C-alpha cells in the first residue's frame, strides 16, 4: 500500500515562525495520510537534546542528564516545516514510516 501525505501538523511551531529557533526545538508531528489515518512522532533537534540534557544534569533528572528518551522519537538537524516534511517523505519512501510513527485515532 502506498502512503501519501494529506496534511502535516507541527504542534510546537506557531503560525508566526519568526520566533522559533529551528535548530533548537522539538515538536510533535502529526501526519494525516490520504486514507484518513493519523500518525504521530516526536521530532527533536540535536541541539535541543543537548540543551535538555544540560537542564537534566543541572536539575538532577534522568541520572543527571546521562540519558534521554522519548516515544516515537526522530532526531533531526533542523525542525522547520520543510525539513520535517522531507524527513517524513523519506521515511515513507524507505518503508520506515510505520516503524517510527504511532497510529492515533
mmCIF file of C-alpha atoms in Angstrom:
data_model
loop_
_atom_site.group_PDB
_atom_site.id
_atom_site.type_symbol
_atom_site.label_atom_id
_atom_site.label_comp_id
_atom_site.label_asym_id
_atom_site.label_seq_id
_atom_site.Cartn_x
_atom_site.Cartn_y
_atom_site.Cartn_z
ATOM 1 C CA UNK A 1 0.000 0.000 0.000
ATOM 2 C CA UNK A 2 1.411 3.373 -0.993
ATOM 3 C CA UNK A 3 1.297 6.026 1.708
ATOM 4 C CA UNK A 4 0.712 9.630 0.718
ATOM 5 C CA UNK A 5 0.678 12.684 2.982
ATOM 6 C CA UNK A 6 -2.566 14.658 3.005
ATOM 7 C CA UNK A 7 -1.681 17.062 5.860
ATOM 8 C CA UNK A 8 1.212 17.624 8.239
ATOM 9 C CA UNK A 9 0.940 19.406 11.618
ATOM 10 C CA UNK A 10 3.804 20.555 13.837
ATOM 11 C CA UNK A 11 2.433 21.150 17.336
ATOM 12 C CA UNK A 12 5.421 23.118 18.622
ATOM 13 C CA UNK A 13 5.581 25.565 15.736
ATOM 14 C CA UNK A 14 3.382 28.656 15.835
ATOM 15 C CA UNK A 15 1.766 30.292 12.834
ATOM 16 C CA UNK A 16 4.309 33.112 13.006
ATOM 17 C CA UNK A 17 7.556 31.198 12.670
ATOM 18 C CA UNK A 18 9.815 34.208 13.247
ATOM 19 C CA UNK A 19 10.214 33.488 16.985
ATOM 20 C CA UNK A 20 11.172 29.818 16.518
ATOM 21 C CA UNK A 21 14.782 28.607 16.649
ATOM 22 C CA UNK A 22 14.506 25.701 14.207
ATOM 23 C CA UNK A 23 17.959 24.465 15.277
ATOM 24 C CA UNK A 24 16.910 24.165 18.942
ATOM 25 C CA UNK A 25 13.340 22.962 19.267
ATOM 26 C CA UNK A 26 11.104 19.926 19.481
ATOM 27 C CA UNK A 27 7.606 19.277 18.265
ATOM 28 C CA UNK A 28 5.057 16.538 17.903
ATOM 29 C CA UNK A 29 4.490 15.872 14.227
ATOM 30 C CA UNK A 30 1.045 14.643 13.236
ATOM 31 C CA UNK A 31 0.713 13.190 9.763
ATOM 32 C CA UNK A 32 -2.683 12.668 8.149
ATOM 33 C CA UNK A 33 -2.447 10.273 5.232
ATOM 34 C CA UNK A 34 -4.634 10.410 2.141
ATOM 35 C CA UNK A 35 -6.630 7.442 3.511
ATOM 36 C CA UNK A 36 -7.516 9.474 6.646
ATOM 37 C CA UNK A 37 -5.238 7.590 9.039
ATOM 38 C CA UNK A 38 -3.345 9.761 11.536
ATOM 39 C CA UNK A 39 0.131 9.138 12.935
ATOM 40 C CA UNK A 40 2.318 10.921 15.476
ATOM 41 C CA UNK A 41 6.034 11.125 16.276
ATOM 42 C CA UNK A 42 8.189 13.442 18.392
ATOM 43 C CA UNK A 43 10.842 15.379 16.469
ATOM 44 C CA UNK A 44 13.833 16.802 18.382
ATOM 45 C CA UNK A 45 16.796 18.700 17.019
ATOM 46 C CA UNK A 46 20.258 17.545 18.025
ATOM 47 C CA UNK A 47 20.905 20.881 19.743
ATOM 48 C CA UNK A 48 17.606 20.655 21.631
ATOM 49 C CA UNK A 49 18.516 17.252 23.060
ATOM 50 C CA UNK A 50 21.874 18.676 24.166
ATOM 51 C CA UNK A 51 20.103 21.577 25.910
ATOM 52 C CA UNK A 52 17.593 19.232 27.560
ATOM 53 C CA UNK A 53 20.429 17.002 28.775
ATOM 54 C CA UNK A 54 22.202 20.017 30.293
ATOM 55 C CA UNK A 55 18.973 21.010 32.060
ATOM 56 C CA UNK A 56 18.523 17.437 33.286
ATOM 57 C CA UNK A 57 22.101 17.393 34.557
ATOM 58 C CA UNK A 58 21.572 20.657 36.444
ATOM 59 C CA UNK A 59 18.171 19.596 37.848
ATOM 60 C CA UNK A 60 19.233 16.013 38.638
ATOM 61 C CA UNK A 61 16.789 14.306 36.271
ATOM 62 C CA UNK A 62 17.490 11.264 34.086
ATOM 63 C CA UNK A 63 20.563 10.296 36.109
ATOM 64 C CA UNK A 64 21.730 13.891 35.947
ATOM 65 C CA UNK A 65 21.493 14.109 32.166
ATOM 66 C CA UNK A 66 23.128 10.771 31.411
ATOM 67 C CA UNK A 67 20.283 9.670 29.156
ATOM 68 C CA UNK A 68 17.377 10.992 27.153
ATOM 69 C CA UNK A 69 14.493 9.236 25.503
ATOM 70 C CA UNK A 70 11.061 9.913 24.051
ATOM 71 C CA UNK A 71 8.479 7.633 22.474
ATOM 72 C CA UNK A 72 8.493 7.612 18.691
ATOM 73 C CA UNK A 73 11.454 9.994 18.638
ATOM 74 C CA UNK A 74 13.070 11.296 15.469
ATOM 75 C CA UNK A 75 16.351 13.193 15.784
ATOM 76 C CA UNK A 76 16.848 15.887 13.133
ATOM 77 C CA UNK A 77 19.319 18.660 12.351
ATOM 78 C CA UNK A 78 16.559 21.266 11.845
ATOM 79 C CA UNK A 79 12.896 21.240 12.767
ATOM 80 C CA UNK A 80 11.462 23.687 10.247
ATOM 81 C CA UNK A 81 8.337 22.611 8.327
ATOM 82 C CA UNK A 82 10.202 21.975 5.064
ATOM 83 C CA UNK A 83 12.844 19.776 6.725
ATOM 84 C CA UNK A 84 10.225 17.839 8.695
ATOM 85 C CA UNK A 85 8.183 17.185 5.555
ATOM 86 C CA UNK A 86 11.306 15.962 3.733
ATOM 87 C CA UNK A 87 12.103 13.574 6.605
ATOM 88 C CA UNK A 88 8.542 12.216 6.685
ATOM 89 C CA UNK A 89 8.544 11.669 2.912
ATOM 90 C CA UNK A 90 11.900 9.894 3.146
ATOM 91 C CA UNK A 91 10.632 7.629 5.939
ATOM 92 C CA UNK A 92 7.665 6.721 3.721
ATOM 93 C CA UNK A 93 9.897 6.082 0.691
ATOM 94 C CA UNK A 94 12.302 3.922 2.733
ATOM 95 C CA UNK A 95 9.430 1.923 4.270
ATOM 96 C CA UNK A 96 10.236 3.063 7.819
ATOM 97 C CA UNK A 97 7.292 5.391 8.435
ATOM 98 C CA UNK A 98 5.161 2.915 10.412
ATOM 99 C CA UNK A 99 8.217 1.839 12.425
ATOM 100 C CA UNK A 100 8.780 5.412 13.624
ATOM 101 C CA UNK A 101 5.290 6.925 13.773
ATOM 102 C CA UNK A 102 2.499 5.656 16.033
ATOM 103 C CA UNK A 103 -1.034 5.462 14.696
ATOM 104 C CA UNK A 104 -3.555 7.587 16.578
ATOM 105 C CA UNK A 105 -7.331 7.577 16.358
#
